[in-house]
C-alpha cells in the first residue's frame, strides 16, 4: 500500500509525522526546519557561496559519463580552454560496446576516451568491464558526496550520495570550474515500513512507486529522501535497485539513510573511510510524504510504453484481454508512424496464460549480484523445465566483471549456463535498444530501466513492432521456468535470502586506467573519422522568424522519440550525422523541413531576401505578411530577421539525460521549443545550453504545423525577463497575434541563450564569472569588456586568470 500526503509535513524525532507544530516549540522559519533533511546537509556542503535556499550553485565531487556522451563533453570543454579535469571524471564504455554499427566508430570513441583520460587526468573503464552506475557504486560513490553524470539514471542515494543526471552541458560547466545553478528542490520523504513479501524484488517496489507518482508529477524535480524502519532489512543491492529506478518518477535526485549495511558495503569495496552515518535531524520539514508498506507490494509488471503503466501481475493475468485492449489503443497514438499496429492480444493462450518471447536481466537495475543469484535459485527450483522452450530465451548481463567473477567462483554462473541462460558481459544495450532486439511482434520481459517506444530496438517506420514489459528479475526467472508463459515469482517455491558477496577488484586493477591527478598535457587526443567538431551556431538575433516544423500532441514526448536510442547512438560523435535521425521515428519529415529553414536562413544572411525565397518560396508570402507590421519597421525590417525552426510538443523531454535530444535540433537550425510544460529539468537545461529557447504556451497553441512566428526584440525581453512577448502568427489565414510569457530565466541562462550556445559563451567570454558563482577561479576579472582588442589581451596582467587570457595564451603557444 502506498499513501501519499501532498502537502508539507514535519518529521519529529525520527518517529512521527505531523502536519503542524501547534503547541510545540518550532523553528523560526520553515527553511530552518528544512535544514534537518539529509538532502540539505549534502547540498549545503557543496554550495559555492551565498544562500543555498535562495540561489543553489553546486560544485560536484565527481563526474561520470559513458561512451554515448563523453566524446562531445570533452570536445566542448576543449574548445573552451580545458587543461585538466578539476575533479575525478570517470569515462565508462558500456553503451556503445558493440562494434557492429558503422564499422570502427564505436571503438574509435573508446580510444578517444582513453586518450582523453591520459591527457586530462581521467579514469577510463574499458568496454564490457562494468556498466556506468555499477562501477560508480563499487568504486566512487561515498556518503555525503554529490556526483554529476551525463546519464539520467545517475542515482547513488542508497550509499548516502546524491547523484544527478544531466545533459553534457552541465558537465562541461563543472570541467570549466563553473557551478551547477538551479533552484532549491522540494524534498519529499519516502517512508518505508514492513518487509518485502516472498517473490518481490526491488523492481516491484520501484514500479509501484513510479505508478503512484509519475502521472501527476508529484515528485517532479524533487529530491526523494528514503527513511524509515523498512530500510534496515533491505540488502544493499535491493536498495540500489529501488534507488536507480527513482529516475522514472522524474525526481531530481535521491538520498537514503545510511547504516551498518552501507558501512559493510563500503568496507567490502576497500573504501571504509567513505562511510558516514546519515539520518534526518530531530525536526525536519518535508514538502510531502510517501508512505510505502513494503509487505503490501506484490510482483508488478509495467506494460508498454512507460514504467508508470503498472499493474500487479496477478491483476494483469486476471484481466489480460481488457488491459491489452487498452494498451493497443494507446499504442495506435504513440506509434503513429508505424506501418503495423501493436498486436499483443494474439499472445493470449487461455485464461491467465500470456506468452512472452524473451527475458532479460541486465544493467544497473537488473544486473546486480543479489538479483542474479536469486534468479538462479528460482531457475533451480523450477527443475528440468527451466527456460527450455525453444522459442523463449533468457539472457543475463551482470553489471560488472567483479560480479561476473564472483558468480564464476561460487558456481552460480555454471548453474545459469547449464540451464540454457545466455550470460553476457556488462553492457547497457538491452536498456536502450542496442542488444537482444526481439523479433517483429515479439514481447520481452526485462529487469532493465525503461520500456519506452522502440526502446527494445524495433523500427515501426519500417514495419517492425515489438515491445517490452518491465518486471523484477525474480518474475522474469519465474517466467523462464514456464518456458515463457508470464508468471509471478510469488508462485515459485524458492529460498529468498541475502547472499554473501566477496568483492575481488582484480578486473579493475588490471584494466581500468586511473589517471586522476596525472594529467599529461603533451598527450594527444586520438580521433576516429566519425568524431567531428560542432558546427558553428549563431548568436541569438534581435528579431526571430520561426517556422513550426513539427507539431506533436502526445501527452508526453520522450527523449527516445526526439532522438532515437539503439543503433543511432553509434553516430553520437558526429553532430551533423546524428542530427539526421532527429524525430525520425516520430516525425520522419522533420529533419528535411528543418534543414530547408536553415538553408533559407543562411541565404537570407549572406545574399538577402530574394535568395531566401528561392530556397523556400513560401517566404514570399511570409515577408508580405510581415511588411505591414510596425514592430518589424521599428526594429530594422526584414534585414534584421533571424530565421530558425522550432517544434511544439505538449510535454517533451521525459527520460534520458542525453543532450543530443536538444543539440540535434540546434544543429538543424532550431532556435526554440514551444511546450505546455517540460517533462524534466534536465531536458530544459539541455535546450538552454544549446541556445534553444524553452517557451511555455498556456492552453491550446494559437498556431499549427507549418505556421511562421515572428517574435520581435526577443533578446531584450529575455534579458530583462518577466515581460510578455507579442508573437505574430503568419499562416494561411493571414497575420494574427498572441501574448507569450517570457521564459523564467536566471542571469546565466539568459546569457547562454543570447550567446547561442554554451560553446559560444565560453569561447567569447561573454559570461562574467560571478554569474556562475565560480568558487575556484574567483580571481577572474569581472571588469573585462568585449571591446578589448584580442591582440592586447596577453599584455594586460589584470586579466591573467580570465578565460579570454587562457584562450589567447594557448592560441599563441600553438602558433609558435
Short mmCIF file of C-alpha atoms in Angstrom, two decimals, residues 65-386:
data_model
loop_
_atom_site.label_atom_id
_atom_site.label_comp_id
_atom_site.label_asym_id
_atom_site.label_seq_id
_atom_site.Cartn_x
_atom_site.Cartn_y
_atom_site.Cartn_z
CA UNK A 65 29.89 9.72 -18.46
CA UNK A 66 29.52 6.80 -20.81
CA UNK A 67 30.58 6.40 -24.41
CA UNK A 68 27.42 7.92 -25.90
CA UNK A 69 28.17 11.24 -24.24
CA UNK A 70 31.78 11.72 -23.17
CA UNK A 71 33.28 12.47 -26.60
CA UNK A 72 31.43 15.72 -27.12
CA UNK A 73 31.51 16.75 -23.49
CA UNK A 74 35.28 16.68 -23.78
CA UNK A 75 35.22 18.24 -27.25
CA UNK A 76 33.05 21.08 -25.98
CA UNK A 77 35.21 21.67 -22.90
CA UNK A 78 38.38 21.52 -25.01
CA UNK A 79 37.40 24.44 -27.22
CA UNK A 80 36.53 26.37 -24.07
CA UNK A 81 40.04 26.14 -22.63
CA UNK A 82 40.09 22.84 -20.70
CA UNK A 83 43.57 21.91 -19.49
CA UNK A 84 42.89 19.12 -17.00
CA UNK A 85 39.96 17.57 -15.21
CA UNK A 86 39.46 19.50 -11.95
CA UNK A 87 37.63 16.61 -10.24
CA UNK A 88 37.68 12.85 -10.83
CA UNK A 89 35.92 12.20 -14.14
CA UNK A 90 35.02 8.58 -14.90
CA UNK A 91 34.62 7.59 -18.57
CA UNK A 92 32.83 4.26 -18.90
CA UNK A 93 32.27 2.34 -22.12
CA UNK A 94 29.06 0.45 -21.56
CA UNK A 95 26.59 1.81 -24.13
CA UNK A 96 28.37 1.65 -27.48
CA UNK A 97 30.19 -1.52 -26.52
CA UNK A 98 29.20 -3.48 -29.62
CA UNK A 99 31.19 -2.56 -32.69
CA UNK A 100 28.62 -3.76 -35.18
CA UNK A 101 27.22 -0.48 -36.49
CA UNK A 102 29.19 1.90 -38.66
CA UNK A 103 32.40 -0.10 -38.75
CA UNK A 104 35.08 1.20 -36.38
CA UNK A 105 33.26 4.22 -34.98
CA UNK A 106 32.27 2.76 -31.61
CA UNK A 107 35.77 1.56 -30.80
CA UNK A 108 37.15 4.85 -32.14
CA UNK A 109 35.17 6.62 -29.43
CA UNK A 110 36.62 4.27 -26.82
CA UNK A 111 40.15 5.02 -27.99
CA UNK A 112 39.36 8.74 -27.85
CA UNK A 113 38.15 8.28 -24.27
CA UNK A 114 41.37 6.61 -23.18
CA UNK A 115 43.46 9.32 -24.83
CA UNK A 116 41.38 11.99 -23.06
CA UNK A 117 41.84 10.25 -19.70
CA UNK A 118 45.60 10.34 -20.27
CA UNK A 119 45.68 13.93 -21.46
CA UNK A 120 43.35 15.47 -18.87
CA UNK A 121 43.73 13.07 -15.94
CA UNK A 122 40.60 10.95 -16.07
CA UNK A 123 39.51 7.44 -15.11
CA UNK A 124 38.83 5.13 -18.04
CA UNK A 125 36.76 1.95 -17.72
CA UNK A 126 37.12 -0.22 -20.86
CA UNK A 127 34.17 -1.85 -22.70
CA UNK A 128 32.50 -4.89 -21.10
CA UNK A 129 34.12 -4.24 -17.71
CA UNK A 130 31.22 -2.51 -15.96
CA UNK A 131 28.05 -0.60 -16.64
CA UNK A 132 28.31 3.03 -15.62
CA UNK A 133 26.36 3.01 -12.36
CA UNK A 134 27.58 -0.36 -11.17
CA UNK A 135 31.15 0.90 -11.38
CA UNK A 136 30.38 4.11 -9.52
CA UNK A 137 28.64 2.22 -6.72
CA UNK A 138 31.63 -0.10 -6.41
CA UNK A 139 34.42 2.42 -6.80
CA UNK A 140 33.34 6.06 -6.31
CA UNK A 141 30.04 6.78 -4.54
CA UNK A 142 30.55 7.84 -0.93
CA UNK A 143 28.35 9.10 1.87
CA UNK A 144 27.71 12.82 1.69
CA UNK A 145 29.09 13.26 -1.82
CA UNK A 146 27.44 14.73 -4.93
CA UNK A 147 28.08 13.10 -8.30
CA UNK A 148 27.02 14.55 -11.66
CA UNK A 149 26.54 12.16 -14.56
CA UNK A 150 25.55 12.54 -18.20
CA UNK A 151 23.08 9.70 -17.80
CA UNK A 152 19.58 10.08 -16.38
CA UNK A 153 19.95 7.09 -14.03
CA UNK A 154 22.78 8.72 -12.09
CA UNK A 155 21.48 7.67 -8.67
CA UNK A 156 23.63 6.65 -5.70
CA UNK A 157 21.29 7.60 -2.88
CA UNK A 158 21.39 4.15 -1.29
CA UNK A 159 25.05 4.87 -0.46
CA UNK A 160 24.22 8.26 1.03
CA UNK A 161 25.43 10.10 -2.09
CA UNK A 162 23.28 12.42 -4.18
CA UNK A 163 23.54 11.56 -7.86
CA UNK A 164 22.21 13.95 -10.50
CA UNK A 165 21.72 13.04 -14.16
CA UNK A 166 22.06 15.91 -16.63
CA UNK A 167 22.94 16.69 -20.21
CA UNK A 168 26.57 17.08 -21.17
CA UNK A 169 26.50 20.87 -20.99
CA UNK A 170 26.25 20.75 -17.22
CA UNK A 171 29.31 18.51 -17.03
CA UNK A 172 31.18 20.91 -19.30
CA UNK A 173 30.49 23.68 -16.81
CA UNK A 174 31.95 21.57 -13.99
CA UNK A 175 35.02 20.77 -16.10
CA UNK A 176 35.47 24.53 -16.59
CA UNK A 177 35.01 25.04 -12.83
CA UNK A 178 31.70 26.79 -13.22
CA UNK A 179 28.88 25.98 -10.85
CA UNK A 180 25.70 24.00 -11.41
CA UNK A 181 22.94 26.57 -10.95
CA UNK A 182 19.39 25.55 -10.14
CA UNK A 183 16.53 26.29 -7.76
CA UNK A 184 16.29 24.74 -4.32
CA UNK A 185 14.37 21.50 -4.84
CA UNK A 186 11.42 20.25 -2.88
CA UNK A 187 12.46 17.41 -0.58
CA UNK A 188 9.89 14.64 -0.23
CA UNK A 189 10.14 11.91 2.39
CA UNK A 190 9.70 8.29 1.29
CA UNK A 191 8.93 6.35 4.46
CA UNK A 192 9.49 2.60 4.19
CA UNK A 193 7.98 0.15 6.65
CA UNK A 194 7.42 -3.61 6.70
CA UNK A 195 9.33 -6.28 4.81
CA UNK A 196 9.01 -7.36 1.17
CA UNK A 197 6.89 -10.47 0.72
CA UNK A 198 8.08 -13.66 -0.98
CA UNK A 199 8.69 -13.18 -4.68
CA UNK A 200 9.00 -9.39 -4.52
CA UNK A 201 12.20 -7.65 -5.54
CA UNK A 202 13.46 -4.07 -5.85
CA UNK A 203 11.91 -3.55 -9.30
CA UNK A 204 8.48 -4.34 -7.90
CA UNK A 205 8.82 -1.69 -5.18
CA UNK A 206 10.18 0.82 -7.70
CA UNK A 207 7.40 0.20 -10.24
CA UNK A 208 4.75 0.58 -7.57
CA UNK A 209 6.28 3.92 -6.56
CA UNK A 210 6.55 5.11 -10.17
CA UNK A 211 2.97 4.13 -10.86
CA UNK A 212 1.79 6.11 -7.84
CA UNK A 213 3.53 9.42 -8.54
CA UNK A 214 4.57 9.79 -12.19
CA UNK A 215 1.38 10.81 -13.90
CA UNK A 216 0.52 13.78 -11.71
CA UNK A 217 4.13 14.98 -11.45
CA UNK A 218 4.08 15.00 -7.66
CA UNK A 219 7.83 14.42 -7.28
CA UNK A 220 8.97 16.15 -10.49
CA UNK A 221 12.40 17.77 -9.96
CA UNK A 222 12.29 16.95 -6.23
CA UNK A 223 14.72 15.04 -4.00
CA UNK A 224 13.36 11.76 -2.67
CA UNK A 225 14.63 11.16 0.87
CA UNK A 226 14.25 7.49 1.85
CA UNK A 227 13.91 6.74 5.54
CA UNK A 228 12.05 4.54 7.99
CA UNK A 229 12.32 1.12 9.67
CA UNK A 230 11.77 -0.77 6.43
CA UNK A 231 15.26 0.10 5.21
CA UNK A 232 17.23 -1.92 7.76
CA UNK A 233 16.25 -5.34 6.41
CA UNK A 234 16.87 -4.47 2.74
CA UNK A 235 20.15 -5.73 1.26
CA UNK A 236 22.29 -3.09 -0.43
CA UNK A 237 21.56 -4.42 -3.92
CA UNK A 238 17.85 -4.23 -3.13
CA UNK A 239 18.17 -0.61 -2.02
CA UNK A 240 20.23 0.32 -5.08
CA UNK A 241 17.65 -1.35 -7.34
CA UNK A 242 14.85 0.82 -5.99
CA UNK A 243 17.03 3.91 -5.97
CA UNK A 244 18.24 3.76 -9.57
CA UNK A 245 14.66 3.46 -10.81
CA UNK A 246 13.65 6.61 -8.91
CA UNK A 247 14.70 8.47 -12.06
CA UNK A 248 11.48 7.25 -13.69
CA UNK A 249 9.42 9.20 -11.15
CA UNK A 250 11.03 12.36 -12.70
CA UNK A 251 12.64 13.29 -9.38
CA UNK A 252 15.90 15.27 -9.49
CA UNK A 253 17.92 13.21 -7.02
CA UNK A 254 17.64 10.90 -4.02
CA UNK A 255 19.31 10.06 -0.74
CA UNK A 256 18.78 7.28 1.83
CA UNK A 257 19.50 6.84 5.50
CA UNK A 258 22.81 5.01 5.95
CA UNK A 259 23.50 2.22 8.41
CA UNK A 260 25.79 -0.71 9.15
CA UNK A 261 24.95 -2.39 5.84
CA UNK A 262 26.21 0.67 3.98
CA UNK A 263 29.31 0.65 6.16
CA UNK A 264 29.88 -3.04 5.42
CA UNK A 265 29.36 -2.48 1.68
CA UNK A 266 31.97 0.29 1.56
CA UNK A 267 34.41 -1.72 3.67
CA UNK A 268 33.94 -4.72 1.39
CA UNK A 269 34.80 -2.48 -1.58
CA UNK A 270 38.02 -1.28 0.11
CA UNK A 271 36.58 2.15 0.99
CA UNK A 272 35.79 2.14 4.74
CA UNK A 273 36.62 5.84 5.10
CA UNK A 274 33.81 6.72 2.68
CA UNK A 275 31.17 5.80 5.27
CA UNK A 276 29.28 8.41 7.23
CA UNK A 277 26.12 7.98 9.26
CA UNK A 278 23.18 9.83 7.70
CA UNK A 279 19.79 10.23 9.32
CA UNK A 280 17.32 13.12 9.34
CA UNK A 281 17.64 15.63 12.15
CA UNK A 282 15.31 15.73 15.16
CA UNK A 283 12.93 18.08 13.32
CA UNK A 284 12.58 18.15 9.54
CA UNK A 285 10.15 19.96 7.30
CA UNK A 286 9.40 17.87 4.20
CA UNK A 287 7.43 19.13 1.21
CA UNK A 288 5.42 15.94 1.01
CA UNK A 289 5.37 12.36 2.20
CA UNK A 290 5.10 8.96 0.51
CA UNK A 291 4.47 6.02 2.83
CA UNK A 292 5.23 2.56 1.46
CA UNK A 293 4.37 -0.59 3.40
CA UNK A 294 6.77 -2.99 1.69
CA UNK A 295 4.76 -6.03 2.80
CA UNK A 296 1.77 -4.91 0.71
CA UNK A 297 3.60 -4.66 -2.62
CA UNK A 298 3.07 -7.61 -4.93
CA UNK A 299 5.04 -8.61 -8.06
CA UNK A 300 4.44 -5.93 -10.67
CA UNK A 301 4.56 -5.51 -14.44
CA UNK A 302 4.95 -2.23 -16.34
CA UNK A 303 3.33 -2.64 -19.74
CA UNK A 304 4.23 -0.70 -22.88
CA UNK A 305 5.10 2.07 -23.20
CA UNK A 306 6.18 3.53 -19.85
CA UNK A 307 7.41 2.36 -16.43
CA UNK A 308 4.36 4.05 -14.91
CA UNK A 309 1.91 1.83 -16.84
CA UNK A 310 1.89 -0.53 -13.88
CA UNK A 311 -0.28 -3.47 -12.84
CA UNK A 312 0.09 -6.26 -10.34
CA UNK A 313 0.99 -9.38 -12.32
CA UNK A 314 -1.96 -11.19 -10.80
CA UNK A 315 -4.28 -8.38 -11.88
CA UNK A 316 -2.85 -8.44 -15.38
CA UNK A 317 -3.29 -12.19 -15.74
CA UNK A 318 -6.85 -11.99 -14.45
CA UNK A 319 -7.83 -9.20 -16.89
CA UNK A 320 -5.42 -9.71 -19.76
CA UNK A 321 -7.83 -9.11 -22.63
CA UNK A 322 -9.20 -5.83 -21.29
CA UNK A 323 -5.84 -4.45 -20.22
CA UNK A 324 -4.16 -5.30 -23.53
CA UNK A 325 -7.05 -3.79 -25.47
CA UNK A 326 -6.33 -0.52 -23.68
CA UNK A 327 -2.57 -0.82 -24.31
CA UNK A 328 -3.09 -1.49 -28.03
CA UNK A 329 -5.36 1.53 -28.41
CA UNK A 330 -2.86 3.78 -26.69
CA UNK A 331 -0.14 2.36 -28.96
CA UNK A 332 -2.02 3.49 -32.07
CA UNK A 333 -1.44 7.07 -30.94
CA UNK A 334 2.08 6.57 -29.61
CA UNK A 335 3.31 4.69 -32.70
CA UNK A 336 1.59 6.98 -35.19
CA UNK A 337 4.20 6.32 -37.89
CA UNK A 338 4.08 2.54 -37.50
CA UNK A 339 3.06 0.59 -40.58
CA UNK A 340 1.69 -2.20 -38.41
CA UNK A 341 -0.27 -1.93 -35.15
CA UNK A 342 0.78 -3.48 -31.87
CA UNK A 343 -0.71 -6.97 -31.59
CA UNK A 344 -0.42 -8.14 -28.01
CA UNK A 345 -3.73 -9.94 -27.59
CA UNK A 346 -2.60 -12.61 -30.04
CA UNK A 347 -0.21 -13.80 -27.33
CA UNK A 348 -3.05 -14.81 -25.03
CA UNK A 349 -3.14 -18.63 -24.89
CA UNK A 350 -6.00 -19.05 -22.46
CA UNK A 351 -7.30 -17.70 -19.17
CA UNK A 352 -4.32 -16.39 -17.24
CA UNK A 353 -1.90 -17.61 -19.93
CA UNK A 354 0.14 -14.98 -21.74
CA UNK A 355 3.06 -15.89 -23.99
CA UNK A 356 6.33 -13.94 -23.85
CA UNK A 357 9.26 -14.40 -26.22
CA UNK A 358 12.28 -13.21 -24.32
CA UNK A 359 13.59 -12.47 -20.85
CA UNK A 360 16.42 -10.09 -19.94
CA UNK A 361 18.09 -9.35 -16.61
CA UNK A 362 20.63 -6.59 -17.15
CA UNK A 363 22.26 -3.29 -16.36
CA UNK A 364 22.43 -1.04 -13.34
CA UNK A 365 18.91 -2.05 -12.24
CA UNK A 366 18.80 -5.78 -13.00
CA UNK A 367 22.38 -7.00 -13.23
CA UNK A 368 23.22 -6.90 -9.52
CA UNK A 369 24.67 -9.83 -7.63
CA UNK A 370 21.59 -10.47 -5.47
CA UNK A 371 19.22 -10.32 -8.42
CA UNK A 372 21.22 -12.81 -10.44
CA UNK A 373 21.74 -15.19 -7.51
CA UNK A 374 18.01 -15.14 -6.77
CA UNK A 375 17.16 -15.70 -10.43
CA UNK A 376 19.49 -18.71 -10.43
CA UNK A 377 17.75 -20.07 -7.33
CA UNK A 378 14.35 -19.72 -9.00
CA UNK A 379 15.54 -21.49 -12.14
CA UNK A 380 16.95 -24.28 -9.99
CA UNK A 381 13.66 -24.54 -8.09
CA UNK A 382 11.91 -24.95 -11.44
CA UNK A 383 13.75 -28.19 -12.09
CA UNK A 384 14.25 -29.60 -15.57
CA UNK A 385 11.64 -27.28 -17.11
CA UNK A 386 13.74 -24.19 -16.51
#
